[in-house]
Amino acid sequence: MKKLLCTFGFVALCGMVSAQDIILTKDDTEIQAKVLKIGKNEIEYKRWNNLEGPTYTIPINDVFHIKYPNGSKDSFYVNLSQSKSSSHKNGSHYQGEITIGYGLGVGLASNLVNLDRVVFETVHGVRINPYLFTGIGVGFNYFYEQVEYMHHEYLTRTEGGGVMPVFVNFKGCYPFGRNTSVYLSLDLGAAVGVYGYYDTGSEFYTSVGPGLISGAGNFSIRFQYMGTGMNAILFRLGVTF
């Protein structure tokens, strides 16, 4: 009988623990609670260890999500976006980024092999909502080595050259944390030669690839195209603000 009562007590205790709501705030604090009301601007709750005590409130903008005993969640990411710029509707706000990168040349033209390059880019625009960003970007690609094809022989030389991409950037984002999201990025624009071998005009420019934003950090891998023989795989690291 004593063993049976202990087992019953343990099961009841587990049921009580699992019946609580968990409020996770944006500073990673977990509040064990019984949620009473979710209003437009705030949440009312009682502390789980004092259900007969006072009723507390917390602004929705301070809450990441509420997890209920059945495993379901109410998330408030949009409200976090609104807190960054309350004057914008639907959470839209300014977003910028600065990145540096290294490109592995993958193209072969009739008279030139473009090898590795150093890349700098900056993009500024609007995070329309948690899932969509659009902006204008400008960059600089420094080509530090060329191989020229002449008379069926390769003549290798080291020579600098520069190209400046100017483009429109689109990002489709999927947030899965308070400050973390994966995205797919697309650039469309023109690459303008500014000095060296490449100062002869402009080419259509595009780059596409996945990325990750975590806090202020931004990492992505892109396929870059800016004319025949001028393509590369880019590895980019930067900051988002």
Short mmCIF file of C-alpha atoms in Angstrom, two decimals:
data_model
loop_
_atom_site.label_atom_id
_atom_site.label_comp_id
_atom_site.label_asym_id
_atom_site.label_seq_id
_atom_site.Cartn_x
_atom_site.Cartn_y
_atom_site.Cartn_z
CA MET A 1 0.00 0.00 0.00
CA LYS A 2 2.82 2.40 0.90
CA LYS A 3 4.51 1.72 -2.44
CA LEU A 4 1.23 2.32 -4.27
CA LEU A 5 0.70 5.65 -2.47
CA CYS A 6 4.24 6.77 -3.35
CA THR A 7 3.68 5.87 -6.98
CA PHE A 8 0.37 7.76 -7.04
CA GLY A 9 2.00 10.78 -5.41
CA PHE A 10 4.85 10.79 -7.95
CA VAL A 11 2.40 10.61 -10.88
CA ALA A 12 0.33 13.44 -9.41
CA LEU A 13 3.43 15.56 -8.91
CA CYS A 14 4.54 15.01 -12.52
CA GLY A 15 1.06 15.98 -13.67
CA MET A 16 1.20 19.21 -11.69
CA VAL A 17 4.64 20.10 -13.04
CA SER A 18 3.66 19.39 -16.62
CA ALA A 19 0.47 21.47 -16.26
CA GLN A 20 2.27 24.77 -15.92
CA ASP A 21 2.70 27.36 -18.66
CA ILE A 22 6.25 28.50 -19.48
CA ILE A 23 6.75 32.15 -20.44
CA LEU A 24 10.11 32.66 -22.18
CA THR A 25 11.19 36.29 -22.25
CA LYS A 26 13.52 37.84 -24.82
CA ASP A 27 16.36 37.88 -22.25
CA ASP A 28 16.06 34.05 -21.91
CA THR A 29 14.25 34.11 -18.56
CA GLU A 30 11.73 31.29 -18.03
CA ILE A 31 8.71 32.10 -15.89
CA GLN A 32 6.68 29.17 -14.57
CA ALA A 33 3.17 30.51 -14.63
CA LYS A 34 -0.55 30.10 -15.17
CA VAL A 35 -1.43 32.45 -18.03
CA LEU A 36 -4.74 34.20 -17.41
CA LYS A 37 -5.06 36.55 -20.37
CA ILE A 38 -3.15 37.54 -23.50
CA GLY A 39 -4.09 41.09 -24.33
CA LYS A 40 -3.12 43.39 -27.17
CA ASN A 41 -0.10 44.82 -25.36
CA GLU A 42 0.48 42.66 -22.29
CA ILE A 43 0.07 39.21 -20.75
CA GLU A 44 -1.56 38.58 -17.36
CA TYR A 45 -0.41 35.61 -15.31
CA LYS A 46 0.01 34.16 -11.84
CA ARG A 47 3.21 32.59 -10.65
CA TRP A 48 2.91 28.81 -10.61
CA ASN A 49 4.26 28.52 -7.08
CA ASN A 50 1.71 31.03 -5.79
CA LEU A 51 -1.55 30.62 -7.71
CA GLU A 52 -3.50 32.33 -4.92
CA GLY A 53 -1.15 35.31 -4.98
CA PRO A 54 -1.16 38.52 -7.00
CA THR A 55 -1.70 38.77 -10.75
CA TYR A 56 1.34 39.91 -12.71
CA THR A 57 1.60 41.53 -16.14
CA ILE A 58 4.40 41.56 -18.70
CA PRO A 59 4.55 43.49 -22.02
CA ILE A 60 4.14 41.26 -25.06
CA ASN A 61 7.16 42.95 -26.59
CA ASP A 62 9.27 41.43 -23.79
CA VAL A 63 8.09 37.87 -24.51
CA PHE A 64 9.51 35.45 -27.07
CA HIS A 65 6.92 32.70 -26.64
CA ILE A 66 4.56 30.93 -24.26
CA LYS A 67 4.71 27.13 -24.11
CA TYR A 68 1.60 25.34 -22.89
CA PRO A 69 1.29 21.94 -21.16
CA ASN A 70 0.03 20.25 -24.35
CA GLY A 71 3.22 21.27 -26.20
CA SER A 72 1.69 24.09 -28.26
CA LYS A 73 3.24 27.58 -28.38
CA ASP A 74 2.21 31.17 -28.88
CA SER A 75 5.14 33.07 -30.42
CA PHE A 76 5.51 36.83 -30.47
CA TYR A 77 8.37 37.40 -32.97
CA VAL A 78 6.39 40.04 -34.89
CA ASN A 79 6.00 42.05 -31.72
CA LEU A 80 9.75 41.89 -31.16
CA SER A 81 10.22 43.36 -34.61
CA GLN A 82 7.75 46.11 -33.79
CA SER A 83 9.68 46.98 -30.65
CA LYS A 84 12.72 47.83 -32.80
CA SER A 85 10.74 50.51 -34.60
CA SER A 86 7.29 51.14 -33.17
CA SER A 87 6.58 53.80 -35.79
CA HIS A 88 6.48 51.17 -38.56
CA LYS A 89 3.50 48.95 -39.21
CA ASN A 90 3.63 45.15 -39.31
CA GLY A 91 7.13 45.12 -37.79
CA SER A 92 8.88 46.75 -40.78
CA HIS A 93 12.16 48.44 -39.91
CA TYR A 94 15.51 49.48 -41.35
CA GLN A 95 18.14 46.76 -41.68
CA GLY A 96 21.70 47.01 -42.91
CA GLU A 97 24.67 44.70 -43.28
CA ILE A 98 28.40 44.90 -43.97
CA THR A 99 30.24 41.80 -45.15
CA ILE A 100 33.66 40.71 -46.31
CA GLY A 101 34.29 37.52 -48.19
CA TYR A 102 36.57 35.29 -50.20
CA GLY A 103 35.64 34.05 -53.66
CA LEU A 104 36.88 30.92 -55.39
CA GLY A 105 36.89 31.57 -59.15
CA VAL A 106 35.10 28.90 -61.16
CA GLY A 107 34.83 30.43 -64.68
CA LEU A 108 36.85 30.06 -67.86
CA ALA A 109 36.65 32.63 -70.66
CA SER A 110 38.23 32.43 -74.10
CA ASN A 111 41.20 34.54 -73.08
CA LEU A 112 41.13 34.78 -69.31
CA VAL A 113 40.80 32.65 -66.19
CA ASN A 114 39.61 34.68 -63.23
CA LEU A 115 41.00 33.18 -60.09
CA ASP A 116 40.28 33.93 -56.45
CA ARG A 117 39.04 37.31 -55.28
CA VAL A 118 38.48 39.36 -52.13
CA VAL A 119 34.96 40.74 -51.72
CA PHE A 120 33.49 43.63 -49.74
CA GLU A 121 29.75 44.44 -49.77
CA THR A 122 27.24 46.58 -47.90
CA VAL A 123 23.44 46.40 -48.20
CA HIS A 124 20.84 48.77 -46.74
CA GLY A 125 17.08 48.40 -46.90
CA VAL A 126 13.86 47.43 -45.12
CA ARG A 127 12.96 44.26 -43.22
CA ILE A 128 9.36 44.36 -44.40
CA ASN A 129 8.31 41.62 -41.98
CA PRO A 130 10.04 38.67 -40.27
CA TYR A 131 10.07 36.80 -43.60
CA LEU A 132 11.05 39.35 -46.25
CA PHE A 133 13.86 41.89 -46.76
CA THR A 134 14.69 44.10 -49.72
CA GLY A 135 17.44 46.68 -50.13
CA ILE A 136 20.12 48.28 -52.30
CA GLY A 137 23.70 47.05 -52.23
CA VAL A 138 27.12 48.04 -53.51
CA GLY A 139 30.39 46.14 -53.32
CA PHE A 140 33.96 45.85 -54.50
CA ASN A 141 35.70 42.73 -55.85
CA TYR A 142 39.48 42.74 -55.99
CA PHE A 143 41.01 40.23 -58.44
CA TYR A 144 44.64 39.78 -57.55
CA GLU A 145 45.75 37.15 -60.09
CA GLN A 146 45.07 36.51 -63.77
CA VAL A 147 46.08 33.85 -66.28
CA GLU A 148 46.08 35.03 -69.89
CA TYR A 149 45.80 32.60 -72.83
CA MET A 150 48.04 33.46 -75.78
CA HIS A 151 49.10 31.32 -78.77
CA HIS A 152 48.04 28.05 -77.10
CA GLU A 153 50.32 28.74 -74.14
CA TYR A 154 49.47 30.02 -70.69
CA LEU A 155 51.29 33.09 -69.49
CA THR A 156 50.88 33.57 -65.75
CA ARG A 157 51.20 36.95 -64.13
CA THR A 158 50.06 38.64 -60.93
CA GLU A 159 48.04 41.76 -61.56
CA GLY A 160 45.35 43.62 -59.65
CA GLY A 161 41.94 44.44 -61.02
CA GLY A 162 38.71 45.73 -59.58
CA VAL A 163 34.98 45.41 -60.22
CA MET A 164 32.17 47.23 -58.39
CA PRO A 165 28.80 45.40 -58.27
CA VAL A 166 25.69 47.57 -57.79
CA PHE A 167 22.52 45.60 -57.14
CA VAL A 168 19.09 45.13 -55.61
CA ASN A 169 19.00 42.51 -52.86
CA PHE A 170 16.06 40.30 -51.88
CA LYS A 171 16.01 37.92 -48.90
CA GLY A 172 13.40 35.35 -47.97
CA CYS A 173 13.88 34.64 -44.26
CA TYR A 174 12.68 31.93 -41.89
CA PRO A 175 13.06 32.90 -38.19
CA PHE A 176 13.44 30.05 -35.72
CA GLY A 177 14.75 31.91 -32.67
CA ARG A 178 14.60 35.30 -30.97
CA ASN A 179 17.46 36.69 -33.04
CA THR A 180 18.19 33.85 -35.45
CA SER A 181 16.94 33.16 -38.97
CA VAL A 182 18.02 31.32 -42.08
CA TYR A 183 17.52 32.98 -45.45
CA LEU A 184 17.86 32.68 -49.20
CA SER A 185 19.38 35.75 -50.86
CA LEU A 186 19.21 36.99 -54.46
CA ASP A 187 21.15 39.94 -55.95
CA LEU A 188 20.32 41.46 -59.35
CA GLY A 189 22.25 44.33 -60.89
CA ALA A 190 25.40 45.28 -62.82
CA ALA A 191 29.13 44.79 -62.27
CA VAL A 192 31.13 47.86 -63.32
CA GLY A 193 34.87 47.59 -64.02
CA VAL A 194 36.77 50.30 -62.16
CA TYR A 195 40.46 49.63 -62.85
CA GLY A 196 42.96 47.11 -64.21
CA TYR A 197 41.94 44.62 -66.86
CA TYR A 198 38.28 45.06 -65.92
CA ASP A 199 37.85 48.80 -66.51
CA THR A 200 36.26 48.20 -69.90
CA GLY A 201 32.55 48.48 -69.15
CA SER A 202 29.85 46.65 -67.22
CA GLU A 203 28.27 43.20 -67.10
CA PHE A 204 25.02 41.76 -65.78
CA TYR A 205 25.51 40.78 -62.13
CA THR A 206 23.72 38.27 -59.92
CA SER A 207 24.45 36.17 -56.87
CA VAL A 208 22.27 33.66 -55.07
CA GLY A 209 22.65 31.44 -52.04
CA PRO A 210 21.67 30.56 -48.46
CA GLY A 211 22.72 32.30 -45.27
CA LEU A 212 22.31 32.48 -41.51
CA ILE A 213 21.73 35.52 -39.29
CA SER A 214 22.35 34.93 -35.57
CA GLY A 215 22.35 37.99 -33.37
CA ALA A 216 24.51 40.51 -35.22
CA GLY A 217 26.46 37.81 -37.07
CA ASN A 218 25.78 37.03 -40.73
CA PHE A 219 27.27 34.10 -42.68
CA SER A 220 26.38 33.07 -46.23
CA ILE A 221 27.55 31.09 -49.24
CA ARG A 222 26.75 32.53 -52.68
CA PHE A 223 27.18 31.63 -56.32
CA GLN A 224 28.30 34.86 -58.02
CA TYR A 225 27.90 35.57 -61.74
CA MET A 226 29.13 38.73 -63.48
CA GLY A 227 29.92 37.72 -67.03
CA THR A 228 31.54 34.83 -68.86
CA GLY A 229 34.62 33.64 -67.01
CA MET A 230 34.00 35.89 -64.01
CA ASN A 231 32.04 33.52 -61.77
CA ALA A 232 32.84 32.42 -58.23
CA ILE A 233 31.66 30.70 -55.07
CA LEU A 234 31.68 33.27 -52.28
CA PHE A 235 32.10 32.67 -48.55
CA ARG A 236 30.88 35.80 -46.75
CA LEU A 237 31.03 36.84 -43.10
CA GLY A 238 29.70 40.08 -41.66
CA VAL A 239 27.42 41.95 -39.30
CA THR A 240 23.72 42.80 -39.54
CA PHE A 241 22.32 45.85 -37.76
#
